Amino acid sequence: MSKRWGRCQQLGKIRGKVEGEGKQLENKGEEGKEVSRECKGKREILPFQVHVKMADEAVCVGPAPTSKSYLNMDAIMEAIKKTRAQAVHPGYGFLSENKEFARRLASEGVTFVGPDTHAIQAMGDKIESKLLAKNAKVNTIPGFDGVVKDADEAVRIAREIGYPVMIKASAGGGGKGMRIAWNDEETREGFRFSSQEAASSFGDDRLLIEKFIDNPRHIEIQVLADKHDNALWLNERECSIQRRNQKVVEEAPSTFLDPETRRAMGEQAVALAKAVKYSSAGTVEFLVDTKKNFYFLEMNTRLQVEHPITECITGLDLVQEMIRVAKGYPLRHKQADIPINVVWGGRLYVRVDSGIQEGSDISIYYDPMISKLITYGSDRAEALQRMEEALDNYVIRGVTHNIALLREVIIHPRFVQGDVSTKFLPDVYPDGFKGHKLTDLEKRELLAIATSLYMAEQLRSQQFLGSPRISLAKLDLNNWELSIQLGDGTYSVTVSNNGSTFSVEVDGMKLNVTSEWNLASPLLSVTIDGTQRTIQKFTRDTGLNILKYFSFCLFLKYKLRILTKLAAELSKYMPEKAVEDTTSILRSPMPGAVVAVSVKPGDLVSEGQEICVIEAMKMQNSMIAAKTGKVKALHCKAGETVGEGDLLIELE
């Protein structure tokens, strides 16, 4: 009998940003009523956010910049008093790990659903937490255990430790304020950016430096403790697939850990929790090398974004347990009650967690995660298959996102084999993710499906109220010749129709495509020579000269231009659009705020020189010149917000 394993994959962290500028939609609540709020005496329409719609009562705590709203303790304390709240669950970020916030709640007799101020302070400061971990006999990474004062001291410390080093915010988390440095120059730059990001994100610009462990895995242990000196470890989450120190794909359990290593990591995590009298849910993060040596990284004294996958494989509701612990109840479980193969009682094998809906405003002020996609299965293969299908059927419009990357990751041979590390993405995509490269068969299938979709639309256009608008005898449905442009190639296809099936000949290969052809749906399930495919349509018809974008099973937009034989002949007379000289201009690659501008008109700049710094989603990005030249004009200044594609600078 095969052993059944509870397995859960999280490809959360579906990240997105607004495409273009656009206009914010007015939100209409249920029955068409506007959802509004009073904020500092002014009435304004709320963006269409799910948490606001679901709440029985919503209180405005300030404008979008976090320093004026979600990090503004006075505003939040006022909201607590106004609503007479008895307890506060702080969520994932903002003040969730702020000891002063927990202290102020306690002084007002309001329960903080989380650990006490001592544990928050001890584990929230990376320097103090590392010293406590050493005293608790937890493995730690070699490094400097003090606060780095300036860039010169950072260079001196980095040389003493030995490159590469990791520069990180002492009060940080979520990948903010972290930089890897391989030499003195990168150390100075890393010190500057990390301190700025730390001040912006946490109001604390202190930094520390430690040895960077090359090619490790990032594995975290979920812990749960009560106020009666009971503590459990709830297995691990593998979170090695990362981009810019932010977790992209998470999985529970890890394919790498053996029972002995898992137990050792769990016991050390519990020892650390007990050392600071921790009570609530928390996460102890470790770096694990190729020999399964593990080192304490940090402890998050809050609920993690990725907690659902731990709930999948243990059957525990972590939020419920946090509330019980905050109330003072002892834990209901022993360590022996927490195996990995617990069957998840929820029976939701595919789950989507998101705070946005149609009409929502995705702001530049917050984390770019717009959705979490969680799938669960009796084994890893089943969970991955469900994830693949869910990604293929994920419909989202109006924003750019990373779904194509997520899907490519989960089908990559290295990921499927469990051969991952924190360097997975830069190793597999050294020049950045360029999308899926179609095989010859996939290309033929794509062309056949596009042709069939085009034909189905043409046939529908000849119908009105179920009757032909023109005599079908005038249409030669068995001898359609089309020309399709895909990428740099042009392909000739012929197609014939037999009911709901189209027979398409591409490069001498005949493929049969069948579907219900529900053209009103953004998703279409088609069968091509017995293989089921899911496609998404992104654009509408533009007549016979058709330009389409649609996803072909891999959630990557493919641009196809479908022409009749006559239109293809005439298209060669159409003028080509001039290509913009991107070396002489610099456009913003994302919506954000301009933090600093380093040049002025008339300045000479060198290729690779920093022009300005853009802060987006609380991360700072250095914008550099693409060539050596003179600054002709500046189109931005510090403090301004810019949209994706906005012109920042012109060179001459």
XYZ file of C-alpha atoms in Angstrom:
652
model
C 0.000 0.000 0.000
C 1.469 3.348 -0.964
C 1.873 5.970 1.697
C -0.379 8.989 1.213
C 1.192 12.351 1.875
C -0.634 15.588 2.435
C 1.042 17.994 0.065
C 0.332 21.621 -0.580
C 1.859 24.026 -3.060
C 1.574 27.765 -2.777
C 2.280 29.902 -5.778
C 1.099 32.936 -4.103
C 2.590 35.761 -4.374
C 0.892 36.302 -7.698
C 2.284 39.780 -8.113
C 0.898 42.495 -10.303
C 1.129 46.127 -11.276
C -1.149 48.493 -13.121
C -0.785 48.487 -16.908
C -0.698 52.100 -18.027
C -2.272 54.886 -16.038
C -5.974 54.495 -16.648
C -8.660 55.937 -14.414
C -9.712 54.619 -11.056
C -13.184 53.153 -11.300
C -15.845 54.347 -8.945
C -16.880 51.557 -6.664
C -20.485 50.524 -6.614
C -21.462 48.359 -3.670
C -24.323 45.943 -3.438
C -27.452 47.055 -5.287
C -25.467 49.801 -7.000
C -24.843 51.824 -3.825
C -21.604 53.707 -3.583
C -19.217 52.549 -0.882
C -17.755 55.654 0.733
C -15.920 56.767 3.829
C -15.429 59.890 5.873
C -11.750 60.722 6.223
C -10.682 63.941 7.936
C -14.008 65.543 7.121
C -13.952 64.622 3.449
C -16.149 62.043 1.775
C -14.468 59.919 -0.853
C -15.319 56.848 -2.920
C -13.524 53.770 -1.674
C -11.505 51.657 -4.069
C -13.241 48.352 -4.588
C -11.332 46.316 -1.983
C -12.664 43.002 -0.769
C -11.814 43.475 2.901
C -13.757 46.741 3.003
C -16.776 45.205 1.279
C -16.817 42.212 3.629
C -16.372 44.199 6.826
C -19.413 44.972 8.964
C -17.776 48.270 9.825
C -14.850 50.041 8.128
C -12.887 52.958 9.541
C -10.554 55.165 7.534
C -7.129 55.433 9.175
C -5.604 57.870 6.696
C -4.368 58.344 3.135
C -2.418 55.761 1.151
C 1.214 56.385 2.242
C 1.764 53.897 5.060
C 3.394 56.466 7.327
C 0.073 58.337 7.306
C -2.227 55.333 7.680
C -1.300 51.747 8.530
C 1.866 52.775 10.373
C 0.122 55.671 12.107
C -0.504 54.279 15.596
C -2.510 57.278 16.753
C -4.987 56.856 13.895
C -5.320 53.134 14.531
C -5.748 53.590 18.284
C -8.476 56.121 17.539
C -10.225 53.566 15.307
C -9.993 50.976 18.081
C -11.589 53.366 20.573
C -14.264 54.374 18.079
C -15.303 50.779 17.442
C -14.749 49.629 21.062
C -12.686 46.689 19.803
C -11.671 44.166 22.462
C -8.849 42.603 20.464
C -6.739 43.397 17.420
C -5.346 40.907 14.923
C -2.536 42.814 13.183
C -2.404 40.730 10.010
C 0.802 40.114 8.051
C 2.715 43.395 7.969
C 2.738 47.043 9.016
C 2.480 47.058 12.843
C 2.196 43.283 13.239
C 5.721 43.085 14.673
C 5.856 46.466 16.389
C 6.448 46.229 20.119
C 5.261 49.796 20.768
C 1.903 49.035 19.144
C 1.487 45.917 21.285
C 2.424 47.949 24.390
C -0.095 50.677 23.587
C -2.840 48.096 23.099
C -2.009 46.536 26.457
C -2.110 49.925 28.174
C -5.651 50.407 26.832
C -6.774 46.940 27.927
C -7.037 45.694 24.329
C -5.757 42.200 23.544
C -3.059 41.935 20.899
C -3.552 38.699 18.932
C 0.124 37.844 18.879
C 3.111 37.550 21.198
C 3.923 40.017 23.976
C 6.210 43.023 23.624
C 9.258 41.180 24.988
C 9.112 38.469 22.324
C 8.402 40.981 19.562
C 11.391 43.100 20.551
C 13.712 40.153 21.039
C 12.905 38.486 17.725
C 12.108 41.618 15.723
C 15.658 42.903 16.059
C 17.942 40.701 13.958
C 20.995 41.504 16.106
C 19.328 40.698 19.427
C 17.548 37.640 18.009
C 20.839 36.219 16.756
C 22.431 36.547 20.212
C 19.387 34.940 21.838
C 19.494 32.129 19.290
C 23.137 31.436 20.155
C 22.280 31.275 23.855
C 19.406 28.885 23.073
C 21.855 26.552 21.246
C 20.369 27.368 17.848
C 22.726 27.226 14.869
C 23.568 30.752 13.633
C 25.313 32.321 10.619
C 28.784 33.855 11.166
C 28.728 37.659 11.017
C 28.963 41.018 12.778
C 26.599 41.191 15.740
C 26.519 44.989 16.081
C 24.926 47.875 14.196
C 26.837 49.102 11.133
C 27.388 52.871 11.426
C 28.265 53.952 7.909
C 29.409 52.753 4.484
C 33.107 52.814 5.433
C 32.496 50.586 8.434
C 30.348 48.321 6.269
C 33.283 47.809 3.887
C 35.681 47.100 6.771
C 33.324 44.547 8.331
C 32.613 42.899 4.974
C 36.337 42.444 4.362
C 36.784 40.897 7.824
C 33.910 38.444 7.315
C 34.926 37.713 3.729
C 32.854 38.202 0.589
C 30.103 37.555 -0.267
C 28.152 39.200 2.549
C 24.486 39.942 3.178
C 23.552 43.481 4.232
C 20.157 43.510 5.900
C 17.873 45.758 7.909
C 17.990 44.972 11.597
C 14.257 45.571 11.945
C 13.438 44.183 8.511
C 11.431 41.420 6.941
C 9.750 40.480 3.668
C 12.929 41.028 1.663
C 12.936 44.784 2.349
C 16.305 46.366 3.108
C 18.397 43.402 1.959
C 21.329 43.403 -0.470
C 24.057 40.887 -1.367
C 27.509 42.398 -1.843
C 30.435 40.693 -3.581
C 32.918 43.586 -3.364
C 33.559 46.961 -1.733
C 31.594 48.962 -4.311
C 28.511 46.768 -3.945
C 28.841 47.028 -0.156
C 28.724 50.830 -0.276
C 25.778 50.808 -2.677
C 24.018 48.121 -0.659
C 24.469 50.097 2.545
C 22.860 53.152 0.927
C 19.863 51.384 -0.571
C 19.262 49.022 2.356
C 19.304 51.836 4.923
C 16.892 53.902 2.800
C 14.525 50.965 2.285
C 14.701 50.080 5.984
C 13.842 53.636 7.007
C 10.957 53.746 4.524
C 9.533 50.328 5.399
C 10.179 50.063 9.147
C 11.106 53.545 10.367
C 14.462 52.075 11.451
C 17.563 52.354 9.250
C 19.911 50.189 11.345
C 21.780 47.510 9.392
C 23.809 44.396 10.138
C 26.167 42.341 8.009
C 26.665 38.577 7.980
C 28.237 35.916 5.812
C 26.202 35.134 2.717
C 25.756 31.385 2.344
C 25.938 30.731 -1.370
C 23.386 28.411 -3.004
C 21.331 27.559 0.105
C 17.730 26.524 0.551
C 15.395 28.742 2.533
C 13.272 26.578 4.798
C 11.084 27.883 7.600
C 9.518 26.134 10.581
C 6.026 27.071 11.720
C 5.726 27.217 15.505
C 2.712 27.590 17.778
C 3.004 28.352 21.490
C 0.636 29.284 24.327
C 0.930 31.211 27.590
C 1.381 27.984 29.584
C 4.887 27.071 28.342
C 3.602 24.710 25.660
C 5.081 24.951 22.168
C 4.824 22.907 18.956
C 6.565 22.892 15.605
C 4.132 22.403 12.718
C 6.555 21.115 10.101
C 8.246 23.239 7.467
C 7.666 25.288 4.347
C 10.166 25.266 1.499
C 10.433 28.850 0.241
C 13.617 28.758 -1.824
C 12.072 30.072 -5.054
C 12.659 33.772 -4.531
C 13.088 36.974 -6.483
C 14.870 39.884 -4.837
C 14.615 38.077 -1.480
C 10.833 37.856 -1.808
C 9.266 34.409 -1.788
C 7.521 33.492 -5.016
C 6.723 29.778 -4.652
C 6.236 27.943 -1.367
C 5.670 24.298 -0.686
C 4.890 22.112 2.313
C 6.517 19.834 3.141
C 9.988 20.286 1.649
C 11.247 17.616 -0.736
C 14.738 17.995 0.752
C 14.394 17.374 4.476
C 14.649 13.936 6.000
C 12.817 13.155 9.272
C 15.953 13.632 11.379
C 16.773 17.067 9.962
C 13.127 18.125 10.168
C 12.973 17.113 13.828
C 16.252 18.878 14.652
C 15.087 22.095 12.993
C 11.703 21.873 14.698
C 13.223 21.295 18.127
C 15.603 24.248 17.718
C 12.711 26.461 16.594
C 10.711 25.472 19.679
C 13.759 26.028 21.918
C 14.085 29.567 20.587
C 10.365 30.239 21.074
C 10.531 29.043 24.662
C 13.674 31.081 25.324
C 11.672 34.286 24.782
C 8.440 32.927 26.327
C 6.756 33.155 22.940
C 2.973 32.779 22.723
C 1.068 32.739 19.404
C 1.868 31.547 15.890
C 5.312 32.423 14.560
C 7.882 31.323 12.022
C 11.554 30.524 12.513
C 13.459 30.807 9.255
C 16.608 28.858 8.412
C 19.121 28.670 5.591
C 20.009 25.059 4.775
C 23.117 24.140 2.803
C 23.594 21.195 0.455
C 24.787 18.989 3.339
C 21.651 19.747 5.366
C 23.472 21.995 7.812
C 21.001 24.658 8.866
C 21.457 28.154 10.262
C 19.020 30.489 12.012
C 18.053 33.435 9.827
C 15.265 35.268 11.656
C 11.983 34.786 13.452
C 8.762 36.362 12.219
C 6.605 37.093 15.235
C 3.358 37.076 13.288
C 1.193 35.046 10.971
C 2.881 34.432 7.619
C 1.248 35.184 4.273
C 1.889 31.554 3.309
C 0.251 30.000 6.386
C -2.516 28.217 4.362
C -0.131 25.543 3.100
C 0.773 24.598 6.664
C -2.932 24.431 7.460
C -3.365 22.086 4.504
C -0.873 19.487 5.733
C -1.640 19.695 9.473
C -5.374 20.315 9.601
C -4.932 23.209 12.053
C -6.534 26.612 11.588
C -3.671 28.898 12.600
C -5.765 32.044 12.938
C -8.204 30.245 15.213
C -5.295 28.938 17.283
C -3.844 32.459 17.560
C -7.151 33.777 18.882
C -7.438 30.913 21.381
C -3.909 31.540 22.641
C -4.563 35.291 22.930
C -7.630 34.494 25.042
C -5.444 32.439 27.368
C -6.433 28.891 26.439
C -3.749 26.168 26.392
C -2.897 24.382 23.148
C -5.218 21.517 22.249
C -2.519 19.397 20.587
C 0.699 17.610 21.442
C 3.709 17.260 19.165
C 2.732 13.668 18.378
C -0.577 14.968 16.980
C 1.210 16.877 14.200
C 2.261 14.467 11.443
C 2.603 15.553 7.818
C 0.030 13.144 6.406
C -3.008 14.610 8.154
C -5.884 14.759 5.683
C -6.999 18.348 5.286
C -10.595 18.665 6.373
C -11.360 21.694 4.233
C -11.532 19.670 0.993
C -10.757 22.841 -0.953
C -8.137 21.440 -3.253
C -7.791 24.766 -5.069
C -7.994 27.974 -3.077
C -7.515 31.601 -4.128
C -6.870 34.282 -1.497
C -7.132 37.814 -2.828
C -8.077 41.244 -1.587
C -9.072 42.649 -4.966
C -11.947 42.338 -7.398
C -13.002 44.044 -10.599
C -12.724 47.788 -10.095
C -10.092 47.546 -7.362
C -7.282 50.068 -7.344
C -3.813 48.492 -7.113
C -1.692 51.123 -5.420
C 2.055 51.734 -5.659
C 2.177 52.127 -1.882
C 1.804 48.500 -0.872
C 3.213 45.057 -1.559
C 2.744 43.906 -5.180
C 1.101 40.631 -4.171
C -2.443 40.683 -5.532
C -3.369 37.043 -5.002
C -2.316 33.738 -3.496
C -3.084 30.493 -5.268
C -2.980 27.397 -3.068
C -3.459 23.818 -4.225
C -3.485 20.642 -2.182
C -3.191 16.987 -3.107
C -2.669 13.535 -1.668
C 0.847 13.649 -3.088
C 3.164 16.199 -4.679
C 2.340 15.221 -8.262
C -1.375 15.724 -7.669
C -0.835 19.106 -6.008
C 1.355 20.240 -8.906
C -1.171 19.062 -11.486
C -3.925 21.006 -9.762
C -1.677 24.042 -9.619
C -0.962 23.798 -13.337
C -4.663 23.560 -14.184
C -5.547 26.409 -11.825
C -2.940 28.709 -13.372
C -4.212 27.900 -16.865
C -7.718 28.894 -15.772
C -6.740 32.050 -13.906
C -8.479 35.011 -15.565
C -7.080 38.451 -14.765
C -7.071 41.535 -16.940
C -5.775 45.087 -16.661
C -2.547 44.385 -14.827
C 0.735 42.761 -15.657
C 1.514 39.746 -13.489
C 3.852 36.827 -12.981
C 1.513 33.918 -13.710
C 3.503 32.840 -16.771
C 6.636 32.641 -14.623
C 4.854 30.684 -11.906
C 3.565 28.142 -14.374
C 6.955 27.755 -16.002
C 8.595 27.202 -12.610
C 6.292 24.391 -11.520
C 6.827 22.415 -14.745
C 10.588 22.979 -14.876
C 12.492 19.674 -14.525
C 14.652 21.016 -11.696
C 11.634 22.075 -9.666
C 9.773 18.846 -10.368
C 12.830 16.909 -9.135
C 13.074 19.093 -6.033
C 16.457 20.497 -7.096
C 16.009 24.088 -5.912
C 17.862 26.767 -3.987
C 17.532 30.506 -3.440
C 19.484 30.893 -6.704
C 16.950 28.918 -8.731
C 15.518 31.855 -10.683
C 18.861 33.533 -11.555
C 20.355 30.136 -12.442
C 17.476 29.025 -14.651
C 16.767 32.472 -16.126
C 20.143 34.300 -16.055
C 18.881 36.951 -18.478
C 15.485 37.213 -16.853
C 12.348 35.246 -17.630
C 11.572 35.656 -21.319
C 8.592 33.357 -21.447
C 8.038 29.799 -22.572
C 9.871 28.685 -25.710
C 7.454 26.765 -27.873
C 8.457 23.378 -29.208
C 7.705 22.652 -32.890
C 4.627 20.644 -31.911
C 3.394 23.325 -29.514
C 3.836 25.944 -32.237
C 1.739 23.884 -34.678
C -0.923 23.393 -32.028
C -0.967 27.101 -31.265
C -1.389 27.953 -34.953
C -4.126 25.338 -35.382
C -6.051 26.605 -32.356
C -5.707 30.235 -33.431
C -6.918 29.349 -36.917
C -9.893 27.422 -35.545
C -10.825 30.269 -33.225
C -10.637 32.690 -36.123
C -12.853 30.446 -38.235
C -15.383 30.054 -35.425
C -15.600 33.833 -35.123
C -16.013 34.245 -38.879
C -18.825 31.698 -38.973
C -20.554 33.394 -36.055
C -20.328 36.744 -37.843
C -22.384 35.230 -40.677
C -25.220 34.352 -38.281
C -28.056 36.515 -36.969
C -30.574 35.109 -34.494
C -29.412 31.622 -35.408
C -29.958 32.074 -39.154
C -27.344 32.727 -41.847
C -27.034 36.389 -42.858
C -25.726 35.255 -46.265
C -25.942 32.009 -48.111
C -23.370 29.576 -46.741
C -23.096 28.306 -50.273
C -21.148 31.464 -51.029
C -18.572 30.542 -48.381
C -16.036 27.883 -49.338
C -15.694 26.359 -45.866
C -13.495 23.553 -47.130
C -10.813 25.665 -48.703
C -9.816 28.537 -46.457
C -6.230 29.683 -46.893
C -4.813 31.953 -44.232
C -1.501 33.550 -43.381
C -0.477 33.797 -39.707
C 2.319 35.944 -38.348
C 3.781 34.637 -35.083
C 6.934 36.281 -33.812
C 9.366 36.632 -36.706
C 7.725 33.863 -38.726
C 4.871 33.757 -41.235
C 2.965 30.499 -41.682
C 0.479 29.380 -44.342
C -2.410 27.256 -43.147
C -5.485 25.713 -44.732
C -8.616 24.903 -42.786
C -11.932 23.156 -43.278
C -14.947 22.875 -41.027
C -17.130 19.990 -39.940
C -19.542 21.125 -37.267
C -17.645 21.973 -34.091
C -14.421 20.456 -35.445
C -11.903 22.288 -37.609
C -9.277 20.434 -39.595
C -6.151 22.570 -39.939
C -3.075 21.789 -42.022
C 0.149 23.410 -40.768
C 3.550 22.608 -42.293
C 2.135 19.466 -43.882
C 0.645 18.213 -40.583
C -3.128 18.001 -40.231
C -4.569 18.722 -36.757
C -8.199 18.403 -35.671
C -9.457 21.003 -33.195
C -12.782 20.575 -31.383
C -14.555 22.815 -28.877
C -17.965 24.131 -27.937
C -16.622 27.498 -29.180
C -18.294 29.626 -26.539
C -16.835 32.877 -27.868
C -18.347 34.977 -25.080
C -16.148 33.283 -22.477
C -12.576 34.444 -21.793
C -11.644 30.785 -21.270
C -11.977 28.124 -23.928
C -11.412 24.420 -23.476
C -10.327 22.865 -26.756
C -9.295 19.354 -27.744
C -6.582 19.022 -30.331
C -6.038 15.500 -31.625
C -7.306 14.101 -28.319
C -5.280 16.426 -26.055
C -7.191 18.940 -23.952
C -5.877 22.516 -23.914
C -7.108 25.644 -22.130
C -6.757 28.955 -23.905
C -7.600 32.523 -23.018
C -8.622 35.229 -25.437
C -7.313 38.717 -24.715
C -8.556 40.794 -27.657
C -11.640 41.087 -29.822
C -11.856 40.756 -33.586
C -10.809 43.636 -35.798
C -12.312 42.262 -38.984
C -10.447 40.036 -41.404
C -7.128 41.688 -40.573
C -7.131 40.241 -37.100
C -4.622 40.839 -34.333
C -4.939 38.471 -31.401
C -3.331 38.008 -28.042
C -4.232 34.866 -26.252
C -2.815 32.382 -23.824
C -2.070 28.908 -25.041
C -2.127 26.702 -21.960
C 1.070 28.293 -20.648
C -0.434 31.635 -19.591
C 1.876 33.558 -21.834
C 0.384 36.032 -24.290
C 1.132 35.113 -27.865
C 0.660 37.806 -30.486
C -0.750 36.434 -33.710
C -1.775 38.329 -36.808
C -4.210 36.316 -38.906
C -4.740 37.448 -42.488
C -6.656 36.175 -45.461
C -4.572 35.393 -48.525
C -5.536 38.729 -50.109
C -4.862 40.748 -46.960
C -1.455 39.083 -46.632
C -0.560 40.163 -50.166
C -1.618 43.750 -49.502
C 0.029 43.996 -46.057
C 3.500 44.382 -47.568
C 2.470 47.853 -48.729
C 1.649 48.989 -45.186
C 4.309 51.269 -43.599
C 6.105 49.959 -40.519
C 5.938 51.888 -37.258
C 9.290 53.477 -36.385
C 11.059 51.806 -33.463
C 11.833 54.130 -30.559
C 15.517 54.699 -29.773
C 15.581 53.429 -26.205
C 19.267 54.253 -25.709
C 18.614 58.011 -25.805
C 15.682 57.986 -23.404
C 14.906 56.453 -20.055
C 11.364 55.392 -19.227
C 10.096 54.162 -15.886
C 9.765 50.348 -15.937
C 7.083 50.472 -13.236
C 4.684 52.817 -11.455
C 6.339 54.370 -8.416
C 7.637 57.438 -6.636
C 10.817 59.297 -7.576
C 13.081 59.210 -4.515
C 16.085 61.048 -5.946
C 17.381 62.523 -9.206
C 21.162 62.502 -9.593
C 21.630 64.658 -12.728
C 20.498 67.924 -14.298
C 20.225 69.166 -17.890
C 23.626 69.664 -19.447
C 25.383 67.033 -17.296
C 27.557 64.446 -18.992
C 26.664 60.888 -17.966
C 28.375 57.569 -18.573
C 26.782 54.281 -19.566
C 25.566 52.541 -16.409
C 25.557 55.744 -14.320
C 22.660 56.191 -11.930
C 20.167 58.780 -13.171
C 17.459 58.522 -10.549
C 15.947 56.194 -7.949
C 12.356 54.952 -8.190
C 10.601 53.440 -5.183
C 7.896 50.933 -6.085
C 6.117 48.578 -3.729
C 8.513 49.801 -0.978
C 11.579 48.621 -2.925
C 14.114 51.098 -4.296
C 15.340 50.701 -7.871
C 18.324 52.461 -9.426
C 17.613 53.739 -12.958
C 20.789 53.929 -15.067
C 21.835 55.506 -18.378
C 21.875 53.144 -21.358
C 24.704 55.049 -23.069
C 27.241 57.823 -22.565
C 25.884 61.253 -23.462
C 24.653 64.667 -22.318
C 21.400 65.166 -20.428
C 19.042 66.953 -22.804
C 15.960 67.143 -20.590
C 14.596 65.856 -17.295
C 10.918 64.914 -17.039
C 10.774 63.999 -13.352
C 11.822 65.325 -9.980
C 12.123 63.957 -6.468
C 8.766 63.446 -4.779
C 6.762 62.965 -7.966
C 4.886 59.779 -8.818
C 5.399 58.215 -12.227
C 3.535 55.592 -14.187
C 4.901 52.612 -16.061
C 6.406 53.831 -19.332
C 6.583 57.490 -18.297
C 9.520 59.390 -19.797
C 12.135 60.204 -17.156
C 15.111 61.591 -19.084
C 16.336 62.380 -22.601
C 19.990 62.196 -23.685
C 21.713 63.776 -26.676
